[in-house]
Amino acid sequence: MSSDHVAIESSLQENRLFPPSAQFSAQSHIKSRQQYEQMYRQSIDDPDTFWGNVAKELSWSRPWDKVLDWKSPYAKWFVGGQTNMAVNCLDRNIERGLGDKVAILWEGEPLAQGKSPEIRRITYRQLHQMTNRFANGLRKLGVKKGDRVTIYMPMVPEAAVAMLACARIGAPHSVIFGGFSSQAISDRVIDAQSQYLITSDGGWRRGSVVELKKNVDEALTKTDLIKKVIVLKHTGQQIPWIEGRDVDWKDVIDGASDQCAAEPMDSEDLLYVLYTSGSTGKPKGIIHTTGGYMVGCYLTTKYTFDLHDNDVYWCTADIGWVTGHSYVVYGPLCNGATTFMYEGAPNFPDFSRFWDIIERHKITIFYTAPTAIRAFMKAGRELVDKHDLSSLRVLGSVGEPINPEAWIWYQQVIGHGKCPIVDTWWQTETGCIMITPLPGVTATKPGTATLPFFGIDAAVVDRTGKELPPNQGGLLVMRKPWPSMLRGIFNDPDRYVRQYWSDVPGCYFSGDGARRDSDGYFWIMGRVDDVLNVSGHRLGTAEIESALVSHEAVAEAAVVGVPHEMKGQGVAAFVTLKAGYHASDDLKKQLLNTVVKAIGAIARPDQIRFSEALPKTRSGKIMRRLLKELAGTGDVKGDVTTLEDFSVIARLKESDEG
Ligand code: PRX
């Protein structure tokens, strides 16, 4: 935790209240605040009964002996139970009579002049067959239970098939966001010790092809761990082919049976690893296991979005993020829902694409990020108003605090005042939604994620773990384990304890600051560690710094977050150069490229400032607080008493920006 954050001030006051309509509450799964309170109490006081009852709704090949085994900070859920995520997402739904229901509804990005986009409707039965064939193909290639499979795919149904097939045969997947660079791929392949990689020739993004296979080829020059690369031919351009290593997806499924015995997975067997940024330079492989995560996905999707049989549900996240794992693939599918996937960019060919999609497919539940909402606001409501969005019933937000202005726009312009808004707070580590309104229950206020979900004992505390009074900012912690919580960090068990369970005694510390208002609502105030949230995506300042110092000209770099109108937070980099190197526009360009190459375009700094020195304390620690202030406001008014060399600030103020 950064020591620059001594106290967290909270000034945001927003008191407008939006209760759900009586009509909405009457049809929702949970109908009243009283019902929520009663269920919440049971989930906290008697978690075994609460979660045991939920888990019984799903399918297990062996029942559990014990719901929870908790030896802080290690939790085991549904101990002794065996199940399989793919069976719950597919077979169970077919058995319930949903075989002909559309499981994945997909739309491709390209729009030939005046033509409709490509649309695919894949029923539960078809998805079951596709998954089984591919799973059999993977087994034939040698993939066994426990082998980590890396997935680097565009947003196409086959990406979900790949995840489900891995789950079916018990091979944990490690999905890498398609916007990450080749360096990010090789780092993650090496950390996960993965021997199999599934990719595609490319994916469509804003009218161009993102060359995924090319990035993979480049990544694999840095490691020879990967034995097989399975390539889905999607965009169709020429790609280099390495005989013996590369295998066409078609050949993997060719002749494979559409029946595939699912691997019985122990409830605590690894389902997936997903890398996310932390406060060091090295991304952490967050571990999620099978049973508890499945139960969490199932219940949170059902209640947070008030999911019903005839809903057409669209979460706009990419499968490369945890939101894509839990709320594009696993949550909706294990509820037997129709999950909509869109391949491309929100602004292709212009910012009306999402509204076209909602109208065309009669989307009923729409879950997106504040950064997207702000971009839509900027593009103007005229684009929205041309469309019939009357199918929408519930709107969701995730990834960063939603500013009240964007909340109100979402509620009025997209939801026409009739759709409850669920502002959902959670993390890669939490696996599932933790703090959220429930659509038929919670009177919402713009900017707050409101109340904890069932089983979540969230609190705002000081560093000793003492709960703080209303409206005092503090640390957001969980005081009890929950089913979908991370079970560790891949290859780094000590970091799990250090990172999450050491700052506040006996609690899971989220890394976020928050306050609770007098109604008990949680207001998230952002990260208190060295993690940035750029467009709802997590980036470690240390990761960007280590990319910058990898350039031969750079002696030292410090990266801080600055407020950004669209992205929520932007990236500002302060750089000192080695002797003999001089600041120039060309060097600036080279540094930007170095970051993009090392991490991906999402990490590209918005500002680079060259400086002769960085402000440090006498013990040599960079004072990021001052850099943050300078990058954000152009001035430094904060306390500088611990600064070692006062002249640094004056020189920094003169430094070039942009
Ligand atoms: O700071 C919080 C912010 O996003 C962080 C988690 O990022 P990540 O693991 O990438 O997962 C994003 C999607 C779940 C949190 O620590 N965050 C997420 N949702 C919200 C949020 N901040 C405020 N309000 C939210 N609804």
PDB file of N, CA and C in Angstrom, residues 330-374:
ATOM      1  N   TYR A 330     -19.556 -17.932 -18.263  1.00  0.00           N
ATOM      2  CA  TYR A 330     -19.999 -18.899 -17.247  1.00  0.00           C
ATOM      3  C   TYR A 330     -21.311 -18.541 -16.539  1.00  0.00           C
ATOM      4  N   GLY A 331     -21.469 -17.289 -16.118  1.00  0.00           N
ATOM      5  CA  GLY A 331     -22.682 -16.922 -15.365  1.00  0.00           C
ATOM      6  C   GLY A 331     -23.944 -17.108 -16.190  1.00  0.00           C
ATOM      7  N   PRO A 332     -24.017 -16.463 -17.368  1.00  0.00           N
ATOM      8  CA  PRO A 332     -25.227 -16.621 -18.170  1.00  0.00           C
ATOM      9  C   PRO A 332     -25.465 -18.066 -18.617  1.00  0.00           C
ATOM     10  N   LEU A 333     -24.406 -18.771 -19.024  1.00  0.00           N
ATOM     11  CA  LEU A 333     -24.628 -20.136 -19.527  1.00  0.00           C
ATOM     12  C   LEU A 333     -25.048 -21.085 -18.411  1.00  0.00           C
ATOM     13  N   CYS A 334     -24.497 -20.940 -17.219  1.00  0.00           N
ATOM     14  CA  CYS A 334     -24.953 -21.903 -16.198  1.00  0.00           C
ATOM     15  C   CYS A 334     -26.352 -21.548 -15.695  1.00  0.00           C
ATOM     16  N   ASN A 335     -26.871 -20.391 -16.115  1.00  0.00           N
ATOM     17  CA  ASN A 335     -28.276 -20.074 -15.850  1.00  0.00           C
ATOM     18  C   ASN A 335     -29.187 -20.441 -17.023  1.00  0.00           C
ATOM     19  N   GLY A 336     -28.613 -20.965 -18.101  1.00  0.00           N
ATOM     20  CA  GLY A 336     -29.427 -21.306 -19.273  1.00  0.00           C
ATOM     21  C   GLY A 336     -29.916 -20.080 -20.029  1.00  0.00           C
ATOM     22  N   ALA A 337     -29.173 -18.988 -19.963  1.00  0.00           N
ATOM     23  CA  ALA A 337     -29.597 -17.745 -20.613  1.00  0.00           C
ATOM     24  C   ALA A 337     -29.090 -17.677 -22.057  1.00  0.00           C
ATOM     25  N   THR A 338     -29.625 -16.720 -22.797  1.00  0.00           N
ATOM     26  CA  THR A 338     -29.070 -16.391 -24.114  1.00  0.00           C
ATOM     27  C   THR A 338     -28.066 -15.279 -23.898  1.00  0.00           C
ATOM     28  N   THR A 339     -26.794 -15.576 -24.174  1.00  0.00           N
ATOM     29  CA  THR A 339     -25.769 -14.556 -23.985  1.00  0.00           C
ATOM     30  C   THR A 339     -25.359 -14.024 -25.355  1.00  0.00           C
ATOM     31  N   PHE A 340     -25.396 -12.722 -25.486  1.00  0.00           N
ATOM     32  CA  PHE A 340     -25.063 -12.097 -26.762  1.00  0.00           C
ATOM     33  C   PHE A 340     -23.590 -11.713 -26.765  1.00  0.00           C
ATOM     34  N   MET A 341     -22.913 -11.977 -27.893  1.00  0.00           N
ATOM     35  CA  MET A 341     -21.507 -11.589 -28.037  1.00  0.00           C
ATOM     36  C   MET A 341     -21.359 -10.757 -29.296  1.00  0.00           C
ATOM     37  N   TYR A 342     -20.629  -9.666 -29.186  1.00  0.00           N
ATOM     38  CA  TYR A 342     -20.340  -8.846 -30.369  1.00  0.00           C
ATOM     39  C   TYR A 342     -18.842  -8.828 -30.564  1.00  0.00           C
ATOM     40  N   GLU A 343     -18.433  -9.002 -31.812  1.00  0.00           N
ATOM     41  CA  GLU A 343     -17.010  -9.156 -32.080  1.00  0.00           C
ATOM     42  C   GLU A 343     -16.194  -7.869 -31.959  1.00  0.00           C
ATOM     43  N   GLY A 344     -16.802  -6.728 -32.316  1.00  0.00           N
ATOM     44  CA  GLY A 344     -15.944  -5.590 -32.638  1.00  0.00           C
ATOM     45  C   GLY A 344     -16.028  -4.391 -31.719  1.00  0.00           C
ATOM     46  N   ALA A 345     -15.813  -3.229 -32.332  1.00  0.00           N
ATOM     47  CA  ALA A 345     -15.716  -1.980 -31.585  1.00  0.00           C
ATOM     48  C   ALA A 345     -17.075  -1.292 -31.490  1.00  0.00           C
ATOM     49  N   PRO A 346     -17.279  -0.530 -30.407  1.00  0.00           N
ATOM     50  CA  PRO A 346     -18.565   0.166 -30.238  1.00  0.00           C
ATOM     51  C   PRO A 346     -18.767   1.275 -31.273  1.00  0.00           C
ATOM     52  N   ASN A 347     -17.674   1.739 -31.876  1.00  0.00           N
ATOM     53  CA  ASN A 347     -17.807   2.865 -32.810  1.00  0.00           C
ATOM     54  C   ASN A 347     -17.517   2.444 -34.243  1.00  0.00           C
ATOM     55  N   PHE A 348     -17.912   1.220 -34.583  1.00  0.00           N
ATOM     56  CA  PHE A 348     -17.775   0.818 -35.971  1.00  0.00           C
ATOM     57  C   PHE A 348     -19.131   0.508 -36.575  1.00  0.00           C
ATOM     58  N   PRO A 349     -19.598   1.099 -37.637  1.00  0.00           N
ATOM     59  CA  PRO A 349     -18.893   2.189 -38.326  1.00  0.00           C
ATOM     60  C   PRO A 349     -18.998   3.529 -37.603  1.00  0.00           C
ATOM     61  N   ASP A 350     -19.929   3.645 -36.643  1.00  0.00           N
ATOM     62  CA  ASP A 350     -19.983   4.865 -35.838  1.00  0.00           C
ATOM     63  C   ASP A 350     -20.573   4.500 -34.476  1.00  0.00           C
ATOM     64  N   PHE A 351     -20.781   5.492 -33.642  1.00  0.00           N
ATOM     65  CA  PHE A 351     -21.213   5.216 -32.274  1.00  0.00           C
ATOM     66  C   PHE A 351     -22.674   4.767 -32.145  1.00  0.00           C
ATOM     67  N   SER A 352     -23.333   4.491 -33.274  1.00  0.00           N
ATOM     68  CA  SER A 352     -24.687   3.967 -33.103  1.00  0.00           C
ATOM     69  C   SER A 352     -24.701   2.434 -33.147  1.00  0.00           C
ATOM     70  N   ARG A 353     -23.524   1.815 -33.305  1.00  0.00           N
ATOM     71  CA  ARG A 353     -23.514   0.354 -33.472  1.00  0.00           C
ATOM     72  C   ARG A 353     -24.188  -0.382 -32.308  1.00  0.00           C
ATOM     73  N   PHE A 354     -23.905   0.023 -31.085  1.00  0.00           N
ATOM     74  CA  PHE A 354     -24.498  -0.692 -29.939  1.00  0.00           C
ATOM     75  C   PHE A 354     -26.028  -0.559 -29.941  1.00  0.00           C
ATOM     76  N   TRP A 355     -26.491   0.633 -30.340  1.00  0.00           N
ATOM     77  CA  TRP A 355     -27.956   0.842 -30.315  1.00  0.00           C
ATOM     78  C   TRP A 355     -28.611   0.058 -31.446  1.00  0.00           C
ATOM     79  N   ASP A 356     -27.902  -0.048 -32.585  1.00  0.00           N
ATOM     80  CA  ASP A 356     -28.377  -0.925 -33.672  1.00  0.00           C
ATOM     81  C   ASP A 356     -28.534  -2.342 -33.149  1.00  0.00           C
ATOM     82  N   ILE A 357     -27.514  -2.781 -32.439  1.00  0.00           N
ATOM     83  CA  ILE A 357     -27.495  -4.164 -31.943  1.00  0.00           C
ATOM     84  C   ILE A 357     -28.645  -4.396 -30.962  1.00  0.00           C
ATOM     85  N   ILE A 358     -28.826  -3.451 -30.056  1.00  0.00           N
ATOM     86  CA  ILE A 358     -29.891  -3.622 -29.050  1.00  0.00           C
ATOM     87  C   ILE A 358     -31.250  -3.710 -29.741  1.00  0.00           C
ATOM     88  N   GLU A 359     -31.432  -2.861 -30.747  1.00  0.00           N
ATOM     89  CA  GLU A 359     -32.709  -2.862 -31.470  1.00  0.00           C
ATOM     90  C   GLU A 359     -32.866  -4.160 -32.277  1.00  0.00           C
ATOM     91  N   ARG A 360     -31.802  -4.528 -32.992  1.00  0.00           N
ATOM     92  CA  ARG A 360     -31.865  -5.701 -33.881  1.00  0.00           C
ATOM     93  C   ARG A 360     -32.134  -6.990 -33.099  1.00  0.00           C
ATOM     94  N   HIS A 361     -31.471  -7.124 -31.953  1.00  0.00           N
ATOM     95  CA  HIS A 361     -31.571  -8.403 -31.225  1.00  0.00           C
ATOM     96  C   HIS A 361     -32.492  -8.319 -30.011  1.00  0.00           C
ATOM     97  N   LYS A 362     -33.123  -7.183 -29.838  1.00  0.00           N
ATOM     98  CA  LYS A 362     -34.044  -6.984 -28.707  1.00  0.00           C
ATOM     99  C   LYS A 362     -33.372  -7.381 -27.383  1.00  0.00           C
ATOM    100  N   ILE A 363     -32.214  -6.778 -27.178  1.00  0.00           N
ATOM    101  CA  ILE A 363     -31.464  -7.029 -25.944  1.00  0.00           C
ATOM    102  C   ILE A 363     -32.301  -6.529 -24.763  1.00  0.00           C
ATOM    103  N   THR A 364     -32.343  -7.327 -23.701  1.00  0.00           N
ATOM    104  CA  THR A 364     -33.139  -6.904 -22.542  1.00  0.00           C
ATOM    105  C   THR A 364     -32.263  -6.464 -21.364  1.00  0.00           C
ATOM    106  N   ILE A 365     -31.067  -7.079 -21.254  1.00  0.00           N
ATOM    107  CA  ILE A 365     -30.152  -6.718 -20.165  1.00  0.00           C
ATOM    108  C   ILE A 365     -28.841  -6.276 -20.799  1.00  0.00           C
ATOM    109  N   PHE A 366     -28.357  -5.127 -20.411  1.00  0.00           N
ATOM    110  CA  PHE A 366     -27.156  -4.555 -21.053  1.00  0.00           C
ATOM    111  C   PHE A 366     -26.192  -4.162 -19.947  1.00  0.00           C
ATOM    112  N   TYR A 367     -24.967  -4.697 -20.049  1.00  0.00           N
ATOM    113  CA  TYR A 367     -23.975  -4.537 -18.965  1.00  0.00           C
ATOM    114  C   TYR A 367     -22.700  -3.999 -19.589  1.00  0.00           C
ATOM    115  N   THR A 368     -22.308  -2.783 -19.260  1.00  0.00           N
ATOM    116  CA  THR A 368     -21.140  -2.187 -19.902  1.00  0.00           C
ATOM    117  C   THR A 368     -20.325  -1.383 -18.894  1.00  0.00           C
ATOM    118  N   ALA A 369     -19.357  -0.600 -19.403  1.00  0.00           N
ATOM    119  CA  ALA A 369     -18.433   0.099 -18.510  1.00  0.00           C
ATOM    120  C   ALA A 369     -18.626   1.613 -18.590  1.00  0.00           C
ATOM    121  N   PRO A 370     -18.370   2.326 -17.491  1.00  0.00           N
ATOM    122  CA  PRO A 370     -18.537   3.781 -17.495  1.00  0.00           C
ATOM    123  C   PRO A 370     -17.753   4.477 -18.610  1.00  0.00           C
ATOM    124  N   THR A 371     -16.556   3.967 -18.925  1.00  0.00           N
ATOM    125  CA  THR A 371     -15.773   4.616 -19.968  1.00  0.00           C
ATOM    126  C   THR A 371     -16.521   4.584 -21.303  1.00  0.00           C
ATOM    127  N   ALA A 372     -17.213   3.483 -21.574  1.00  0.00           N
ATOM    128  CA  ALA A 372     -18.008   3.387 -22.802  1.00  0.00           C
ATOM    129  C   ALA A 372     -19.179   4.367 -22.726  1.00  0.00           C
ATOM    130  N   ILE A 373     -19.812   4.436 -21.570  1.00  0.00           N
ATOM    131  CA  ILE A 373     -20.963   5.337 -21.425  1.00  0.00           C
ATOM    132  C   ILE A 373     -20.528   6.783 -21.680  1.00  0.00           C
ATOM    133  N   ARG A 374     -19.361   7.154 -21.148  1.00  0.00           N
ATOM    134  CA  ARG A 374     -18.881   8.526 -21.370  1.00  0.00           C
ATOM    135  C   ARG A 374     -18.600   8.784 -22.855  1.00  0.00           C
TER     136      ARG A 374
END
